[in-house]
mmCIF file of C-alpha atoms in Angstrom:
data_model
loop_
_atom_site.group_PDB
_atom_site.id
_atom_site.type_symbol
_atom_site.label_atom_id
_atom_site.label_comp_id
_atom_site.label_asym_id
_atom_site.label_seq_id
_atom_site.Cartn_x
_atom_site.Cartn_y
_atom_site.Cartn_z
ATOM 1 C CA MET A 1 9.951 53.819 130.437
ATOM 2 C CA LYS A 2 9.545 57.529 128.975
ATOM 3 C CA ARG A 3 9.858 58.113 125.373
ATOM 4 C CA ALA A 4 12.540 61.077 125.539
ATOM 5 C CA PRO A 5 16.156 59.525 126.298
ATOM 6 C CA GLN A 6 17.189 59.957 129.729
ATOM 7 C CA ARG A 7 20.818 60.763 129.037
ATOM 8 C CA ARG A 8 19.574 63.176 126.278
ATOM 9 C CA VAL A 9 22.080 61.968 123.919
ATOM 10 C CA ALA A 10 21.664 61.174 120.123
ATOM 11 C CA VAL A 11 23.996 58.855 118.531
ATOM 12 C CA PHE A 12 24.440 58.706 114.577
ATOM 13 C CA THR A 13 26.562 55.813 113.495
ATOM 14 C CA CYS A 14 26.783 52.820 110.668
ATOM 15 C CA MET A 15 24.456 50.103 109.907
ATOM 16 C CA ASP A 16 27.510 47.988 110.192
ATOM 17 C CA THR A 17 26.185 44.477 111.568
ATOM 18 C CA ARG A 18 29.539 44.271 113.912
ATOM 19 C CA LEU A 19 28.229 47.330 115.858
ATOM 20 C CA VAL A 20 24.728 45.886 116.681
ATOM 21 C CA ASP A 21 24.545 44.945 120.463
ATOM 22 C CA PHE A 22 28.532 45.937 120.575
ATOM 23 C CA LEU A 23 28.448 49.856 120.086
ATOM 24 C CA GLU A 24 26.013 50.710 122.378
ATOM 25 C CA PRO A 25 27.169 48.635 125.339
ATOM 26 C CA ALA A 26 30.741 49.984 124.788
ATOM 27 C CA MET A 27 29.288 53.506 125.387
ATOM 28 C CA GLY A 28 27.761 52.514 128.110
ATOM 29 C CA ILE A 29 24.507 53.267 126.659
ATOM 30 C CA ARG A 30 21.230 50.637 127.662
ATOM 31 C CA ARG A 31 17.914 50.687 126.887
ATOM 32 C CA GLY A 32 16.051 54.088 127.255
ATOM 33 C CA ASP A 33 19.337 56.388 127.400
ATOM 34 C CA ALA A 34 19.656 57.742 123.649
ATOM 35 C CA MET A 35 18.274 58.067 120.075
ATOM 36 C CA VAL A 36 20.360 56.028 117.815
ATOM 37 C CA ILE A 37 20.395 56.679 113.914
ATOM 38 C CA LYS A 38 22.100 54.719 111.389
ATOM 39 C CA ASN A 39 22.742 54.527 108.105
ATOM 40 C CA ALA A 40 25.609 53.687 105.515
ATOM 41 C CA GLY A 41 28.833 55.060 106.606
ATOM 42 C CA THR A 42 27.620 57.414 108.939
ATOM 43 C CA ALA A 43 27.165 59.320 106.187
ATOM 44 C CA VAL A 44 25.827 63.162 105.563
ATOM 45 C CA LEU A 45 25.037 63.755 101.797
ATOM 46 C CA ASP A 46 22.141 65.841 101.599
ATOM 47 C CA PRO A 47 21.982 68.958 104.187
ATOM 48 C CA THR A 48 18.419 69.056 104.778
ATOM 49 C CA GLY A 49 18.002 65.098 104.359
ATOM 50 C CA GLY A 50 17.011 62.306 106.452
ATOM 51 C CA VAL A 51 19.858 62.182 109.051
ATOM 52 C CA ILE A 52 19.157 66.350 109.545
ATOM 53 C CA ARG A 53 15.830 65.373 110.007
ATOM 54 C CA SER A 54 15.965 63.050 112.520
ATOM 55 C CA LEU A 55 18.823 64.980 114.729
ATOM 56 C CA THR A 56 16.243 67.782 114.469
ATOM 57 C CA VAL A 57 13.550 65.332 115.822
ATOM 58 C CA ALA A 58 15.769 63.862 118.694
ATOM 59 C CA ILE A 59 16.664 67.881 119.690
ATOM 60 C CA HIS A 60 13.712 69.874 119.354
ATOM 61 C CA ALA A 61 11.161 67.116 120.185
ATOM 62 C CA LEU A 62 13.136 64.773 122.534
ATOM 63 C CA GLY A 63 15.390 66.973 124.187
ATOM 64 C CA CYS A 64 18.667 65.634 123.062
ATOM 65 C CA ASN A 65 21.488 68.364 123.613
ATOM 66 C CA GLU A 66 24.493 66.534 122.932
ATOM 67 C CA LEU A 67 25.302 64.601 119.673
ATOM 68 C CA PHE A 68 28.120 61.467 118.764
ATOM 69 C CA VAL A 69 29.043 61.187 115.455
ATOM 70 C CA ILE A 70 30.575 57.518 115.610
ATOM 71 C CA GLY A 71 32.321 55.938 112.575
ATOM 72 C CA HIS A 72 34.132 52.814 112.867
ATOM 73 C CA LEU A 73 37.183 51.126 111.466
ATOM 74 C CA ASP A 74 36.992 48.496 108.480
ATOM 75 C CA CYS A 75 33.840 50.668 107.034
ATOM 76 C CA GLY A 76 32.265 49.158 103.708
ATOM 77 C CA MET A 77 31.848 52.821 102.421
ATOM 78 C CA ALA A 78 35.676 53.103 102.706
ATOM 79 C CA ASP A 79 36.186 50.290 100.029
ATOM 80 C CA LEU A 80 33.229 49.977 98.238
ATOM 81 C CA ASP A 81 33.209 48.598 94.779
ATOM 82 C CA VAL A 82 30.612 50.699 92.705
ATOM 83 C CA LYS A 83 31.435 48.714 89.700
ATOM 84 C CA GLN A 84 30.705 45.632 91.340
ATOM 85 C CA VAL A 85 27.439 47.004 92.844
ATOM 86 C CA GLU A 86 26.540 48.273 89.660
ATOM 87 C CA ALA A 87 27.034 45.001 88.047
ATOM 88 C CA ASP A 88 25.030 43.033 90.791
ATOM 89 C CA MET A 89 22.224 45.816 90.445
ATOM 90 C CA LYS A 90 21.805 45.462 86.746
ATOM 91 C CA ARG A 91 22.253 41.041 87.297
ATOM 92 C CA ARG A 92 19.419 41.619 89.793
ATOM 93 C CA GLY A 93 16.946 43.204 87.519
ATOM 94 C CA VAL A 94 17.411 47.074 88.561
ATOM 95 C CA PRO A 95 16.608 48.687 85.268
ATOM 96 C CA ALA A 96 19.450 50.922 83.646
ATOM 97 C CA ASP A 97 17.299 54.026 83.730
ATOM 98 C CA ALA A 98 16.562 53.695 87.426
ATOM 99 C CA ILE A 99 20.572 53.485 88.033
ATOM 100 C CA SER A 100 21.485 56.198 85.560
ATOM 101 C CA SER A 101 18.585 58.489 87.058
ATOM 102 C CA LEU A 102 20.884 58.957 90.159
ATOM 103 C CA LYS A 103 22.449 62.210 90.620
ATOM 104 C CA PRO A 104 24.891 63.338 90.052
ATOM 105 C CA ASP A 105 25.857 59.634 89.248
ATOM 106 C CA LEU A 106 26.073 56.224 90.745
ATOM 107 C CA GLU A 107 29.528 56.855 92.443
ATOM 108 C CA GLU A 108 28.774 60.220 93.901
ATOM 109 C CA TRP A 109 25.483 58.776 95.024
ATOM 110 C CA PHE A 110 26.725 56.319 97.018
ATOM 111 C CA GLY A 111 29.268 58.787 98.612
ATOM 112 C CA GLY A 112 31.634 56.690 99.687
ATOM 113 C CA PHE A 113 34.936 58.003 101.146
ATOM 114 C CA ARG A 114 38.870 56.814 101.597
ATOM 115 C CA ASP A 115 39.339 57.678 105.153
ATOM 116 C CA VAL A 116 37.040 56.729 108.127
ATOM 117 C CA TYR A 117 38.497 59.525 110.145
ATOM 118 C CA ALA A 118 38.521 62.230 107.495
ATOM 119 C CA ASN A 119 34.473 61.231 106.951
ATOM 120 C CA VAL A 120 33.983 61.453 111.182
ATOM 121 C CA ARG A 121 35.410 65.130 110.730
ATOM 122 C CA ARG A 122 33.534 66.271 107.823
ATOM 123 C CA VAL A 123 30.102 64.827 109.085
ATOM 124 C CA THR A 124 30.758 66.621 112.388
ATOM 125 C CA GLY A 125 32.047 69.892 110.685
ATOM 126 C CA LEU A 126 28.744 69.578 108.636
ATOM 127 C CA LEU A 127 26.519 69.114 111.828
ATOM 128 C CA VAL A 128 28.054 72.122 113.502
ATOM 129 C CA ASP A 129 28.157 74.372 110.672
ATOM 130 C CA ASN A 130 24.331 73.462 109.787
ATOM 131 C CA PRO A 131 21.983 75.969 110.773
ATOM 132 C CA LEU A 132 19.360 73.455 111.538
ATOM 133 C CA ILE A 133 21.241 72.423 114.534
ATOM 134 C CA PRO A 134 21.661 74.832 117.300
ATOM 135 C CA ALA A 135 24.882 75.873 118.105
ATOM 136 C CA ASP A 136 24.092 74.789 121.794
ATOM 137 C CA VAL A 137 24.145 71.290 120.876
ATOM 138 C CA PRO A 138 28.173 69.845 121.146
ATOM 139 C CA VAL A 139 28.947 67.467 118.234
ATOM 140 C CA HIS A 140 31.577 64.833 119.136
ATOM 141 C CA GLY A 141 33.435 62.817 116.325
ATOM 142 C CA MET A 142 34.251 59.248 117.456
ATOM 143 C CA MET A 143 36.132 56.228 116.327
ATOM 144 C CA PHE A 144 34.821 52.812 116.764
ATOM 145 C CA ASP A 145 36.820 49.681 116.349
ATOM 146 C CA PRO A 146 34.346 46.577 115.512
ATOM 147 C CA ALA A 147 36.976 44.114 116.330
ATOM 148 C CA THR A 148 37.625 45.398 119.926
ATOM 149 C CA GLY A 149 34.693 47.734 120.984
ATOM 150 C CA GLY A 150 37.559 50.246 121.735
ATOM 151 C CA LEU A 151 36.545 54.015 121.035
ATOM 152 C CA GLU A 152 38.751 56.869 120.458
ATOM 153 C CA VAL A 153 37.530 60.742 120.355
ATOM 154 C CA VAL A 154 38.296 62.302 116.602
ATOM 155 C CA ASN A 155 37.005 65.501 117.355
ATOM 156 C CA ALA A 156 35.084 67.733 119.036
ATOM 157 C CA GLY A 157 32.825 70.280 117.377
ATOM 158 C CA TYR A 158 31.038 73.490 118.979
ATOM 159 C CA MET B 1 34.118 38.612 112.627
ATOM 160 C CA LYS B 2 32.784 39.183 108.841
ATOM 161 C CA ARG B 3 31.481 42.652 107.692
ATOM 162 C CA ALA B 4 28.965 40.794 105.818
ATOM 163 C CA PRO B 5 25.457 40.134 108.002
ATOM 164 C CA GLN B 6 25.417 36.403 108.897
ATOM 165 C CA ARG B 7 21.714 36.263 108.807
ATOM 166 C CA ARG B 8 21.745 37.857 105.106
ATOM 167 C CA VAL B 9 18.794 40.427 106.841
ATOM 168 C CA ALA B 10 18.705 44.291 106.795
ATOM 169 C CA VAL B 11 16.417 45.951 109.715
ATOM 170 C CA PHE B 12 15.122 49.288 108.676
ATOM 171 C CA THR B 13 13.488 50.729 111.948
ATOM 172 C CA CYS B 14 13.198 53.840 114.075
ATOM 173 C CA MET B 15 15.713 55.861 116.288
ATOM 174 C CA ASP B 16 13.465 55.566 119.355
ATOM 175 C CA THR B 17 15.371 55.479 122.722
ATOM 176 C CA ARG B 18 13.368 52.023 123.606
ATOM 177 C CA LEU B 19 13.721 50.100 120.996
ATOM 178 C CA VAL B 20 17.963 50.433 121.811
ATOM 179 C CA ASP B 21 19.009 46.896 123.292
ATOM 180 C CA PHE B 22 15.281 45.572 122.960
ATOM 181 C CA LEU B 23 14.125 45.297 119.505
ATOM 182 C CA GLU B 24 17.374 43.196 118.082
ATOM 183 C CA PRO B 25 17.520 40.822 121.179
ATOM 184 C CA ALA B 26 13.449 40.632 120.579
ATOM 185 C CA MET B 27 13.889 39.478 116.839
ATOM 186 C CA GLY B 28 16.646 37.145 117.951
ATOM 187 C CA ILE B 29 19.296 39.331 116.023
ATOM 188 C CA ARG B 30 22.855 39.281 117.749
ATOM 189 C CA ARG B 31 26.302 41.065 116.709
ATOM 190 C CA GLY B 32 27.105 39.814 112.993
ATOM 191 C CA ASP B 33 23.386 39.188 111.993
ATOM 192 C CA ALA B 34 22.000 41.849 110.226
ATOM 193 C CA MET B 35 22.614 45.470 109.063
ATOM 194 C CA VAL B 36 20.377 48.062 111.203
ATOM 195 C CA ILE B 37 19.224 51.061 109.613
ATOM 196 C CA LYS B 38 17.700 53.464 111.783
ATOM 197 C CA ASN B 39 15.738 57.121 111.258
ATOM 198 C CA ALA B 40 13.168 59.231 112.709
ATOM 199 C CA GLY B 41 9.784 57.216 112.367
ATOM 200 C CA THR B 42 10.881 54.195 110.171
ATOM 201 C CA ALA B 43 10.334 57.046 107.596
ATOM 202 C CA VAL B 44 11.131 57.176 103.330
ATOM 203 C CA LEU B 45 10.593 60.745 102.450
ATOM 204 C CA ASP B 46 13.066 60.533 99.555
ATOM 205 C CA PRO B 47 13.016 57.499 96.705
ATOM 206 C CA THR B 48 16.729 57.992 96.261
ATOM 207 C CA GLY B 49 17.781 59.400 99.621
ATOM 208 C CA GLY B 50 19.799 57.990 102.509
ATOM 209 C CA VAL B 51 17.414 54.965 103.363
ATOM 210 C CA ILE B 52 17.317 53.461 99.633
ATOM 211 C CA ARG B 53 21.102 53.915 99.385
ATOM 212 C CA SER B 54 21.795 52.404 102.674
ATOM 213 C CA LEU B 55 19.835 49.645 101.938
ATOM 214 C CA THR B 56 21.328 49.271 98.265
ATOM 215 C CA VAL B 57 24.270 48.827 99.587
ATOM 216 C CA ALA B 58 22.945 46.038 102.056
ATOM 217 C CA ILE B 59 21.866 44.473 99.348
ATOM 218 C CA HIS B 60 24.541 44.555 96.711
ATOM 219 C CA ALA B 61 27.517 45.035 98.639
ATOM 220 C CA LEU B 62 27.214 42.993 101.797
ATOM 221 C CA GLY B 63 24.625 40.460 100.714
ATOM 222 C CA CYS B 64 21.410 40.931 102.258
ATOM 223 C CA ASN B 65 18.613 39.458 100.527
ATOM 224 C CA GLU B 66 15.598 40.038 103.023
ATOM 225 C CA LEU B 67 14.627 43.294 104.364
ATOM 226 C CA PHE B 68 11.997 44.265 107.366
ATOM 227 C CA VAL B 69 10.644 47.332 107.844
ATOM 228 C CA ILE B 70 9.694 47.948 111.559
ATOM 229 C CA GLY B 71 7.587 50.411 113.013
ATOM 230 C CA HIS B 72 6.622 50.808 116.642
ATOM 231 C CA LEU B 73 3.594 51.600 118.819
ATOM 232 C CA ASP B 74 3.759 55.108 120.621
ATOM 233 C CA CYS B 75 6.016 56.685 117.846
ATOM 234 C CA GLY B 76 7.110 60.043 118.246
ATOM 235 C CA MET B 77 6.281 61.116 114.615
ATOM 236 C CA ALA B 78 2.655 60.051 114.801
ATOM 237 C CA ASP B 79 2.252 63.018 117.136
ATOM 238 C CA LEU B 80 5.374 65.189 116.305
ATOM 239 C CA ASP B 81 3.974 68.907 117.570
ATOM 240 C CA VAL B 82 5.449 71.026 114.465
ATOM 241 C CA LYS B 83 4.386 74.177 115.934
ATOM 242 C CA GLN B 84 6.322 73.274 119.254
ATOM 243 C CA VAL B 85 9.435 72.221 117.498
ATOM 244 C CA GLU B 86 9.567 75.082 115.311
ATOM 245 C CA ALA B 87 9.240 77.382 118.239
ATOM 246 C CA ASP B 88 11.972 75.431 120.334
ATOM 247 C CA MET B 89 14.095 75.915 117.050
ATOM 248 C CA LYS B 90 13.706 79.565 117.221
ATOM 249 C CA ARG B 91 14.164 79.878 120.621
ATOM 250 C CA ARG B 92 17.324 78.322 120.129
ATOM 251 C CA GLY B 93 18.737 80.486 117.247
ATOM 252 C CA VAL B 94 18.061 78.458 113.911
ATOM 253 C CA PRO B 95 17.863 81.129 111.739
ATOM 254 C CA ALA B 96 14.077 82.110 110.004
ATOM 255 C CA ASP B 97 15.468 81.369 106.534
ATOM 256 C CA ALA B 98 16.912 77.874 107.655
ATOM 257 C CA ILE B 99 13.356 77.030 108.696
ATOM 258 C CA SER B 100 11.734 78.668 105.748
ATOM 259 C CA SER B 101 13.733 77.016 103.022
ATOM 260 C CA LEU B 102 13.068 73.304 103.988
ATOM 261 C CA LYS B 103 10.916 71.849 101.120
ATOM 262 C CA PRO B 104 7.901 71.904 100.420
ATOM 263 C CA ASP B 105 7.140 73.310 104.147
ATOM 264 C CA LEU B 106 8.301 72.404 107.448
ATOM 265 C CA GLU B 107 5.450 70.396 108.469
ATOM 266 C CA GLU B 108 6.021 68.176 105.363
ATOM 267 C CA TRP B 109 9.753 68.243 105.794
ATOM 268 C CA PHE B 110 9.254 66.423 108.589
ATOM 269 C CA GLY B 111 6.914 63.542 107.127
ATOM 270 C CA GLY B 112 5.250 63.029 110.202
ATOM 271 C CA PHE B 113 2.310 60.301 110.039
ATOM 272 C CA ARG B 114 -1.294 59.533 112.412
ATOM 273 C CA ASP B 115 -1.110 56.136 112.092
ATOM 274 C CA VAL B 116 2.020 54.178 112.521
ATOM 275 C CA TYR B 117 0.910 50.963 111.059
ATOM 276 C CA ALA B 118 -0.213 52.667 107.556
ATOM 277 C CA ASN B 119 3.775 54.322 107.542
ATOM 278 C CA VAL B 120 4.701 50.546 107.992
ATOM 279 C CA ARG B 121 2.540 49.337 105.039
ATOM 280 C CA ARG B 122 3.411 52.744 103.092
ATOM 281 C CA VAL B 123 6.972 52.213 103.495
ATOM 282 C CA THR B 124 6.739 48.240 103.075
ATOM 283 C CA GLY B 125 5.351 49.527 99.394
ATOM 284 C CA LEU B 126 7.512 52.083 98.849
ATOM 285 C CA LEU B 127 10.804 49.648 98.991
ATOM 286 C CA VAL B 128 8.384 46.610 97.038
ATOM 287 C CA ASP B 129 7.882 49.450 94.098
ATOM 288 C CA ASN B 130 11.364 51.330 94.182
ATOM 289 C CA PRO B 131 12.686 50.011 90.851
ATOM 290 C CA LEU B 132 16.444 50.314 92.858
ATOM 291 C CA ILE B 133 15.419 47.485 95.351
ATOM 292 C CA PRO B 134 15.639 44.212 93.536
ATOM 293 C CA ALA B 135 12.414 42.425 93.063
ATOM 294 C CA ASP B 136 14.126 39.072 94.343
ATOM 295 C CA VAL B 137 14.456 40.719 97.733
ATOM 296 C CA PRO B 138 11.342 40.235 99.966
ATOM 297 C CA VAL B 139 10.274 43.185 102.440
ATOM 298 C CA HIS B 140 8.186 42.312 105.487
ATOM 299 C CA GLY B 141 6.494 45.059 107.640
ATOM 300 C CA MET B 142 6.088 44.511 111.040
ATOM 301 C CA MET B 143 5.256 46.328 114.474
ATOM 302 C CA PHE B 144 7.032 46.490 117.720
ATOM 303 C CA ASP B 145 5.545 47.352 121.019
ATOM 304 C CA PRO B 146 8.573 49.128 122.773
ATOM 305 C CA ALA B 147 6.536 48.421 126.149
ATOM 306 C CA THR B 148 6.537 44.902 125.956
ATOM 307 C CA GLY B 149 8.957 43.791 123.369
ATOM 308 C CA GLY B 150 6.074 41.981 121.543
ATOM 309 C CA LEU B 151 6.285 42.127 117.330
ATOM 310 C CA GLU B 152 3.649 41.212 115.019
ATOM 311 C CA VAL B 153 3.608 40.985 111.019
ATOM 312 C CA VAL B 154 1.551 44.124 109.463
ATOM 313 C CA ASN B 155 2.358 43.188 105.923
ATOM 314 C CA ALA B 156 4.424 41.256 103.603
ATOM 315 C CA GLY B 157 5.675 42.510 100.326
ATOM 316 C CA TYR B 158 7.177 41.054 97.112
#
């Protein structure tokens, strides 16, 4: 099997456990079809960070010519309890200075959001506007329902 | 199905297309079992970047108590041709100033590596040493063969 994705698409989505073995089948994506990038919340917080690096490799080294940004309903990053997380970090021995060193502060470092649809629209827009993503690569924003496997189009970015 | 992973593990691996619908089954991981984080090359280039953020959420908000760092044979980040990628970026209209703004330079920004085993050992060590990852979370380094589905243990970090 080849290293380059046969359907020449890259999917950027969330690390949520309910998407495993569920999102790709719902999209009709099989082994060899697509690059798949996952993080907490389908979030882009740094315009030259790891997500942009991965997409750049997918596009320029592996021939992806279309991007899908796929958020999902009931996302943990939409109701992250930063105070609870901070308390658990301290209880488990994460040093206070490691926590306080996170910029601009712990709440913003996590980059949670209220509205999963708004996050998909925001991230789609960030990719379209990012000079590192070529203008000839369309970016589709979609929402996945991790309970039913349903997908809906949120927006299309060009 | 619950938001928290039933097997309380987080898997950090590569976006490679041959791992899709192949790595998780090879590990016996099914929907609902694990959080799965993916980027280009199973790479960690920023000690407070998106991978660490995602793992922090997996551990402290979603109850993961064990991490798997899974590199793979024939990884594109082990033979990335940065000159070819740069030429394709320019040909596709990525502005020269966007490319030259990447720190410390394009080659290091991509963070490619020669040895997939060394990368797994390095990333496993970075997670063990990262003060944001609690010391009570074991980190396992493994290598996946995207042709056969075979997995081998590279190292164990505590």
